[in-house]
């Protein structure tokens, strides 16, 4: 019997987990999934509420439930990596705990991998994207859209707008992901980078079932920097081009000024414009240094080679078990 691992990153999801657990259990009963075993691998990302206690309770009652608990909050990227590392399944899927990623899609997903689509083409990975962002703050949607637009222009790796981290992957795909050892992880890019055949499923945005979103605008902004610096070096080129262009402009202006002084003399004027120019050029310089700094800081973190996460406790040792009837 093949094993399906469902990886669920949880950060303060005490309110949502009971709903999630109920839903995934009912999906596991689906006729299409009768020949499979399941493990539900919850990654507790340093929650400060009762998430871990709840997970332990579930694990007592149901031996399909496994958990990995971090020593502090390391972020969703770290939680996903821990889940993929610990998962033993022949297939691995990643879902959010808040039911924004409907587990009910799993039977369809496995179909694309094992039986193929209408033309019989088989896939290594089934990914999802949401076709709208209903229920999300408009400002957040706007910036998210701009991010994907810019990202796809400046990076060779395809990063799909609206793509979710909800995926169903074969063991080969997961092993390829685990080969990527980088510290600064941007999974939406890594998924595309490893290649393989990916089938995209679309669905309308679903609002979270309980609890609150763990992201705010600032966190998302920092995450988008992560994406840009991890998958593109174009910003470095931009800063060099901007620097060179400014030098050329300044050089031409200098010639004009010298010529003017020689021909008409030098009536002292133009301090305001001078001040503007000084401020502008120093601004551009700071921007360029900042861009360099972004890459340097990423390199610094990579070179230190710190672990992406630290596990405090887990119950995932040994073989995954057969579900209780
Ligand atoms: N999450 C996590 N660590 C974090 C933030 C979020 O493991 O630091 C998990 C969270 O518990 C949830 C998923 O990542 O299962 C998506 O988070 P959320 O629903 O808050 O994000 P949104 O859907 O609002 O983008
Ligand atoms: Mg959510």
Tab-separated table of N, CA and C and ligand atoms in Angstrom, residues 13 76 96-101 130 140 164 205-210 212-215, ligand 2:
chain	number	residue	atom	x	y	z
A	13	UNK	N	-2.515	27.602	15.397
A	13	UNK	CA	-3.691	27.152	14.649
A	13	UNK	C	-4.637	26.327	15.523
A	76	UNK	N	6.967	29.775	7.843
A	76	UNK	CA	6.318	28.711	7.090
A	76	UNK	C	7.285	27.956	6.178
A	96	UNK	N	-2.335	24.074	4.076
A	96	UNK	CA	-2.462	24.986	5.213
A	96	UNK	C	-3.460	24.409	6.200
A	97	UNK	N	-3.272	24.774	7.459
A	97	UNK	CA	-4.148	24.236	8.501
A	97	UNK	C	-5.525	24.907	8.498
A	98	UNK	N	-5.666	26.020	7.777
A	98	UNK	CA	-6.899	26.811	7.897
A	98	UNK	C	-7.953	26.441	6.855
A	99	UNK	N	-7.751	25.316	6.146
A	99	UNK	CA	-8.674	24.832	5.116
A	99	UNK	C	-8.799	25.760	3.914
A	100	UNK	N	-7.828	26.680	3.756
A	100	UNK	CA	-7.829	27.485	2.527
A	100	UNK	C	-7.341	26.636	1.354
A	101	UNK	N	-6.682	25.526	1.690
A	101	UNK	CA	-6.277	24.558	0.678
A	101	UNK	C	-7.189	23.349	0.847
A	130	UNK	N	-5.030	30.069	-7.074
A	130	UNK	CA	-6.374	30.604	-6.923
A	130	UNK	C	-6.577	31.657	-7.990
A	140	UNK	N	-3.270	44.546	-0.299
A	140	UNK	CA	-2.427	43.354	-0.332
A	140	UNK	C	-2.497	42.680	-1.702
A	164	UNK	N	-0.464	28.661	-4.893
A	164	UNK	CA	-0.451	28.409	-3.465
A	164	UNK	C	0.632	27.375	-3.181
A	205	UNK	N	-10.700	31.597	-4.349
A	205	UNK	CA	-10.149	31.795	-3.018
A	205	UNK	C	-11.162	31.392	-1.949
A	206	UNK	N	-10.665	30.707	-0.926
A	206	UNK	CA	-11.525	30.284	0.174
A	206	UNK	C	-11.014	31.008	1.423
A	207	UNK	N	-11.918	31.526	2.239
A	207	UNK	CA	-11.451	32.229	3.427
A	207	UNK	C	-11.139	31.242	4.540
A	208	UNK	N	-10.222	31.631	5.430
A	208	UNK	CA	-9.787	30.681	6.455
A	208	UNK	C	-10.934	30.330	7.402
A	209	UNK	N	-10.932	29.080	7.872
A	209	UNK	CA	-12.067	28.552	8.610
A	209	UNK	C	-12.136	29.107	10.032
A	210	UNK	N	-10.982	29.306	10.658
A	210	UNK	CA	-10.950	29.833	12.025
A	210	UNK	C	-9.571	30.413	12.284
A	212	UNK	N	-6.633	33.490	12.840
A	212	UNK	CA	-6.290	34.688	12.076
A	212	UNK	C	-5.089	34.461	11.173
A	213	UNK	N	-4.977	35.279	10.130
A	213	UNK	CA	-3.830	35.155	9.233
A	213	UNK	C	-2.551	35.503	9.983
A	214	UNK	N	-1.460	34.812	9.621
A	214	UNK	CA	-0.202	35.009	10.328
A	214	UNK	C	0.691	35.992	9.575
A	215	UNK	N	0.183	36.538	8.487
A	215	UNK	CA	1.007	37.427	7.682
A	215	UNK	C	0.470	38.846	7.790
B	2	LIG	MG1	-4.516	31.028	5.283
